[in-house]
mmCIF file of C-alpha atoms in Angstrom:
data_model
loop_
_atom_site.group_PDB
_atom_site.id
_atom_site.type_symbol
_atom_site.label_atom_id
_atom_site.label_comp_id
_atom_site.label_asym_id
_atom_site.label_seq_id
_atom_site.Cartn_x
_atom_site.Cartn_y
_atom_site.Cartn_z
ATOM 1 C CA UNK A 119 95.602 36.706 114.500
ATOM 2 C CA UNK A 120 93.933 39.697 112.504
ATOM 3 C CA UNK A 121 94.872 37.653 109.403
ATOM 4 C CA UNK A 122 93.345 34.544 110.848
ATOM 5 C CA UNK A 123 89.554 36.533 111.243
ATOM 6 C CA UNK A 124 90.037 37.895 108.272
ATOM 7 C CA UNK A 125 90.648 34.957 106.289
ATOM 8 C CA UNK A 126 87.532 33.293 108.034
ATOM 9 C CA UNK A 127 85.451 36.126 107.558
ATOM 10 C CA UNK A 128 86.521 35.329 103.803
ATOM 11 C CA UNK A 129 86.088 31.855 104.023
ATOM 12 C CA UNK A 130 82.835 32.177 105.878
ATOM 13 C CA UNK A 131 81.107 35.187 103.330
ATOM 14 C CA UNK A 132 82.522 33.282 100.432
ATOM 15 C CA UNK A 133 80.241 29.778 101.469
ATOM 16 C CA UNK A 134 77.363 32.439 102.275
ATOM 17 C CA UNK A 135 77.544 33.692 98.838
ATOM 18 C CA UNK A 136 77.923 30.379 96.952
ATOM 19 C CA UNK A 137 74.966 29.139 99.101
ATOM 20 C CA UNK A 138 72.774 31.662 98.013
ATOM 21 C CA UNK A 139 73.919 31.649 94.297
ATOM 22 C CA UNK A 140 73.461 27.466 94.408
ATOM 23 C CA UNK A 141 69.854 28.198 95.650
ATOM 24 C CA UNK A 142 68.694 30.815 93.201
ATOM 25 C CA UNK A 143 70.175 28.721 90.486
ATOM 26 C CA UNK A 144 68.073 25.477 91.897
ATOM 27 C CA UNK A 145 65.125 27.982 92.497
ATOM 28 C CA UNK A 146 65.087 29.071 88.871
ATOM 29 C CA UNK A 147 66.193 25.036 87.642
ATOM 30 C CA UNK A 148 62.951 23.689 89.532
ATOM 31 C CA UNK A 149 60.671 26.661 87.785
ATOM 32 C CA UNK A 150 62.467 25.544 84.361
ATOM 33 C CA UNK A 151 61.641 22.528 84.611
ATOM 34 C CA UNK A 152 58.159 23.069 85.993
ATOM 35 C CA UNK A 153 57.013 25.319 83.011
ATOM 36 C CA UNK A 154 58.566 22.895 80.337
ATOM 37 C CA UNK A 155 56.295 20.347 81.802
ATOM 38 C CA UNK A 156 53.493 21.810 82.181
ATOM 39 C CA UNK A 157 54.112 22.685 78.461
ATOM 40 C CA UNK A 158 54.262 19.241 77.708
ATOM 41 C CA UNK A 159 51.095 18.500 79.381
ATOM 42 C CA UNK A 160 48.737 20.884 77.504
ATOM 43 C CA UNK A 161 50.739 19.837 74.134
ATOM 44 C CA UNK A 162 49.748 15.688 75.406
ATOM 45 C CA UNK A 163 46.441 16.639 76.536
ATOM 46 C CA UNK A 164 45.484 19.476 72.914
ATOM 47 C CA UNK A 165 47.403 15.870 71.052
ATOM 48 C CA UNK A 166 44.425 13.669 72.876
ATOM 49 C CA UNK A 167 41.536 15.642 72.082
ATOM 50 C CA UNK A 168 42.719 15.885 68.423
ATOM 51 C CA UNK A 169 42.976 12.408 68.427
ATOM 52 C CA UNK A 170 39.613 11.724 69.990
ATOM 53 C CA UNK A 171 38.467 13.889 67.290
ATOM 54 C CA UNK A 172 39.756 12.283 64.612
ATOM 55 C CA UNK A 173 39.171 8.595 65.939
ATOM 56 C CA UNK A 174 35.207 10.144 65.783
ATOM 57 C CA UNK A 175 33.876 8.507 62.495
ATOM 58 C CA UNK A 176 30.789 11.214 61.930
ATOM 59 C CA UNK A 177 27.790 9.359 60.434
ATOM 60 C CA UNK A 178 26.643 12.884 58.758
ATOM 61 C CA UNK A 179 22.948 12.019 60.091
ATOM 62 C CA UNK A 180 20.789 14.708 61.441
ATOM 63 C CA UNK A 181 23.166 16.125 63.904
ATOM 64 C CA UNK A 182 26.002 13.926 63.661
ATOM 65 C CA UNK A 183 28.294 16.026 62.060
ATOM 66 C CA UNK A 184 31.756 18.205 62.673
ATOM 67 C CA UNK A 185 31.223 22.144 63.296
ATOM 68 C CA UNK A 186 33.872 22.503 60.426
ATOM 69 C CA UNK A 187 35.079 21.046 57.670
ATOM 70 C CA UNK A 188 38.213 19.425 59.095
ATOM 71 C CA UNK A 189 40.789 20.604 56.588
ATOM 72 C CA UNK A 190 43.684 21.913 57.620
ATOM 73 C CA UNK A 191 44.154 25.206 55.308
ATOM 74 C CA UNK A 192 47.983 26.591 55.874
ATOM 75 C CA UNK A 193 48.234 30.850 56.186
ATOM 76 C CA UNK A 194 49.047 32.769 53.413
ATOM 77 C CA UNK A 195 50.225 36.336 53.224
ATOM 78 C CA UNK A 196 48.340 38.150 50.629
ATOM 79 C CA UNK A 197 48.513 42.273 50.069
ATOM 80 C CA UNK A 198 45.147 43.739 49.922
ATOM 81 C CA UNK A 199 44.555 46.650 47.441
ATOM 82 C CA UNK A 200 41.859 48.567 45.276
ATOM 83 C CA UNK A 201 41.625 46.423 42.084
ATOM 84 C CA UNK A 202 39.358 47.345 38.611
ATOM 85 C CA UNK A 203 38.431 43.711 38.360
ATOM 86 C CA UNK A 204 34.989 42.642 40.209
ATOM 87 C CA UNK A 205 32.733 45.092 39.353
ATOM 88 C CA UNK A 206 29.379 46.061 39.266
ATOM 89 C CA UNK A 207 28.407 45.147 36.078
ATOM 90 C CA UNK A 208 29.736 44.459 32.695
ATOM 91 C CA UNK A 209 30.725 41.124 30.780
ATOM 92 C CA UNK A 210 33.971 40.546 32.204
ATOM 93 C CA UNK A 211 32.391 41.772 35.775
ATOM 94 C CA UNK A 212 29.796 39.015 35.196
ATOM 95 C CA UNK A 213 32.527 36.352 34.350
ATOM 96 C CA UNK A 214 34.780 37.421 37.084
ATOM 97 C CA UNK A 215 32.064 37.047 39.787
ATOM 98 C CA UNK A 216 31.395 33.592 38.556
ATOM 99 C CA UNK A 217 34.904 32.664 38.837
ATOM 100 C CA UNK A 218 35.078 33.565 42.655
ATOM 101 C CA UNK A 219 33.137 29.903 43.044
ATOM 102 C CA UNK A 220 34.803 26.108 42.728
ATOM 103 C CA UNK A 221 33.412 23.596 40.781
ATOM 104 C CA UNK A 222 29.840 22.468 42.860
ATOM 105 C CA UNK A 223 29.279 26.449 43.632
ATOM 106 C CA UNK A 224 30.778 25.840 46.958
ATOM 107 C CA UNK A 225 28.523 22.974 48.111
ATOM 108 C CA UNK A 226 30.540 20.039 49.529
ATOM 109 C CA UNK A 227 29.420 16.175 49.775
ATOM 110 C CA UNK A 228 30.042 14.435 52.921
ATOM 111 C CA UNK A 229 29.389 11.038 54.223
ATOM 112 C CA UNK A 230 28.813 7.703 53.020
ATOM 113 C CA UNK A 231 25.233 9.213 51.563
ATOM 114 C CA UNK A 232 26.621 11.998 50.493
ATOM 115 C CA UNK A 233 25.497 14.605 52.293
ATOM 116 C CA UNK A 234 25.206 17.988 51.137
ATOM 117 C CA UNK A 235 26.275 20.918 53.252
ATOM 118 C CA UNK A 236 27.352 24.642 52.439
ATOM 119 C CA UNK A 237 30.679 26.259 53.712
ATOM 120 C CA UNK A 238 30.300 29.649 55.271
ATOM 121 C CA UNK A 239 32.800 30.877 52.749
ATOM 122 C CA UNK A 240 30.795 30.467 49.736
ATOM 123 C CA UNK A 241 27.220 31.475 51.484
ATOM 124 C CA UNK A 242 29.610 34.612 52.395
ATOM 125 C CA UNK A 243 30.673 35.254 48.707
ATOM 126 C CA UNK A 244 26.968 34.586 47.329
ATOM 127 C CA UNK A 245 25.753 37.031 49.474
ATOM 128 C CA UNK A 246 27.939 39.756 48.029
ATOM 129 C CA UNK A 247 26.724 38.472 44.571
ATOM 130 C CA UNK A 248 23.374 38.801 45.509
ATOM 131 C CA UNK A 249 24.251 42.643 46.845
ATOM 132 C CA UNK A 250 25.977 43.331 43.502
ATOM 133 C CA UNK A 251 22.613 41.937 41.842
ATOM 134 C CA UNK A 252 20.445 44.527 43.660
ATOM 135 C CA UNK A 253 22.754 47.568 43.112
ATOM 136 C CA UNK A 254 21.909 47.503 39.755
ATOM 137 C CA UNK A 255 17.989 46.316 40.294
ATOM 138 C CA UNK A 256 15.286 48.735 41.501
ATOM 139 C CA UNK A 257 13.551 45.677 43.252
ATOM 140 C CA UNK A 258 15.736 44.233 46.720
ATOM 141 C CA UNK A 259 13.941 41.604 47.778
ATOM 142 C CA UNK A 260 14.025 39.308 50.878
ATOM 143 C CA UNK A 261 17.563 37.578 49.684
ATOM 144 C CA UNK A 262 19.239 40.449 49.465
ATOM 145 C CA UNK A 263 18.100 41.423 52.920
ATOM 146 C CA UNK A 264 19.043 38.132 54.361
ATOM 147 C CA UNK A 265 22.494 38.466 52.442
ATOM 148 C CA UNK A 266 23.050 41.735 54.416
ATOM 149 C CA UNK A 267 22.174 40.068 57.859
ATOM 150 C CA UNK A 268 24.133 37.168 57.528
ATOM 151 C CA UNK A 269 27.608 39.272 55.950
ATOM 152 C CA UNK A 270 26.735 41.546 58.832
ATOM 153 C CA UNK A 271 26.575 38.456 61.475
ATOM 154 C CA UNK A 272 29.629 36.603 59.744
ATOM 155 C CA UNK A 273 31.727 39.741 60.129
ATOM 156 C CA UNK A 274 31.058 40.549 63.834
ATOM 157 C CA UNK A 275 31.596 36.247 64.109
ATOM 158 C CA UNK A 276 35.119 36.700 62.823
ATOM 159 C CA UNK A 277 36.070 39.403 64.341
ATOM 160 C CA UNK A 278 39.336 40.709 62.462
ATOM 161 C CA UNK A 279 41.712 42.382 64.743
ATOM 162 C CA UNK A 280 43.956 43.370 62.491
ATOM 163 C CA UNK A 281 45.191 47.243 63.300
ATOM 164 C CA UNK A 282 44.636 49.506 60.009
ATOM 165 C CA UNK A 283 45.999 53.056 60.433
ATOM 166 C CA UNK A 284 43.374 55.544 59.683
ATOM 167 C CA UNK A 285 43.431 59.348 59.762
ATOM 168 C CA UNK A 286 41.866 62.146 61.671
ATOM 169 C CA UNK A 287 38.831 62.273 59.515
ATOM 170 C CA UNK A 288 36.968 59.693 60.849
ATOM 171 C CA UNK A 289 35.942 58.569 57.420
ATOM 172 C CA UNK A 290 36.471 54.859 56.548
ATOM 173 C CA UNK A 291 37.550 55.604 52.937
ATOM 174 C CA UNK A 292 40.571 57.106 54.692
ATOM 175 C CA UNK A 293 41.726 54.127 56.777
ATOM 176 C CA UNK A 294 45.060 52.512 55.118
ATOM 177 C CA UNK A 295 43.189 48.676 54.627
ATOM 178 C CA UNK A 296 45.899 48.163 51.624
ATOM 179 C CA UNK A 297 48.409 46.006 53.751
ATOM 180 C CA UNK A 298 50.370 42.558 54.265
ATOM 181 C CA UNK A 299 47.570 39.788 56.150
ATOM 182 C CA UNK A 300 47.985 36.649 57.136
ATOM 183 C CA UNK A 301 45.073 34.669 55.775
ATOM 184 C CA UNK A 302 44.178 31.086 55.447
ATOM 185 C CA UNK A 303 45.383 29.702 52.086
ATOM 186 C CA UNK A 304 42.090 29.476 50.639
ATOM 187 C CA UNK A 305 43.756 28.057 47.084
ATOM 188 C CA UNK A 306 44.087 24.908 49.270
ATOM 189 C CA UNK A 307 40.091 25.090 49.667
ATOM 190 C CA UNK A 308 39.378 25.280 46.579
ATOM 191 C CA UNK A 309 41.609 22.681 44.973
ATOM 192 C CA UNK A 310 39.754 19.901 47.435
ATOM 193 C CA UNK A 311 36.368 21.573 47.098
ATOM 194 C CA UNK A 312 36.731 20.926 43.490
ATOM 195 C CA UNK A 313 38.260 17.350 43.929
ATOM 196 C CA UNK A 314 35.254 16.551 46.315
ATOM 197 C CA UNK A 315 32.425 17.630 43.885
ATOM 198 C CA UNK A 316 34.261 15.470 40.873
ATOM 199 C CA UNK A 317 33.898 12.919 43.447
ATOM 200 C CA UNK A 318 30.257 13.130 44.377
ATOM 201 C CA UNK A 319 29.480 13.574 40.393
ATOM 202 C CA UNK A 320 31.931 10.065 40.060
ATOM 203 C CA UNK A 321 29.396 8.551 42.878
ATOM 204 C CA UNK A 322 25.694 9.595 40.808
ATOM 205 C CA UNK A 323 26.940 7.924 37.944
ATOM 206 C CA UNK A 324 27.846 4.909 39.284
#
């Protein structure tokens, strides 16, 4: 008889024990499956918008235009570091400048006019040739104060968060900045920057 109970008592803890293991395992199945489709919705619903956006055929008349220039620029890990090229002044400083701008200076043509618009990029990189200007110039004018603002603005816009290790000194020529980023492949932007002014020269010839 004491074999009996004891078997049932088996029997009986072994069916508790599967019950509750057949439970978690449907608990955990159900919240699975749950999260993978609620995955799938934000992936449909980010896939619609997209599409809306793209289905959007912008006129490029007074307002009707995108925020940004949709072009998809891939990342790009790029080394920073101290380099002699891109100074102050000098010939090859001059020339070196220069090349930091596409074909078109940076202006792009949109639209079935035409239209021309700036990229932030290039207003961005005039600015700092416009600061190099001054540096060697006893006279800063307004454009060079305006350049300041607006690198000042686009900075704080962006908002890098990208850690660099600095030391105890408190002094930002001691913070380690030379180090591995992830940027936007901005060879990408140039290449159709260029390809878009050939185009709008093409168009005022025709």
């Amino acid at each position: 008889m004491p074999t009996a109970v004891h078997r049932f008592r088996e029997s009986h803890g072994l069916s508790t024990w599967t019950q509750r293991t057949v439970l978690s395992l449907l608990t955990w199945a159900i919240i699975f499956v749950l999260g993978v489709l609620s995955f799938l919705q934000v992936l449909r619903l980010s896939s619609n918008i997209r599409s809306q956006l793209s289905k959007h055929e912008w006129t490029y008349v007074d307002d009707d235009f995108p925020e940004y220039l949709p072009l998809d620029l891939g990342p790009a890990r790029w080394t920073m570091q101290d380099t002699v090229h891109y100074g102050i002044n000098g010939s090859d400083a001059d020339e070196e400048w220069e090349s930091s701008f596409p074909r078109g200076e940076g202006f792009i043509y949109l639209g079935p006019d035409k239209r021309r618009f700036g990229l932030s990029t290039f207003h961005q990189m005039h600015c700092l040739q416009m600061i190099r200007g001054a540096l060697t110039s006893e006279n800063i004018g307004r454009h060079t104060t305006h350049c300041l603002t607006y690198l000042r603005l686009m900075i704080l816009c962006r908002a890098d968060l990208q850690l660099e290790p600095a030391s105890d000194t408190g002094d930002w020529t001691d913070v380690e900045w030379v180090r591995e980023r992830e940027c936007k492949d901005w060879g990408q932007l140039y290449e159709w920057i260029g390809g878009n002014y050939d185009e709008y020269v093409a168009s005022q010839k025709a």
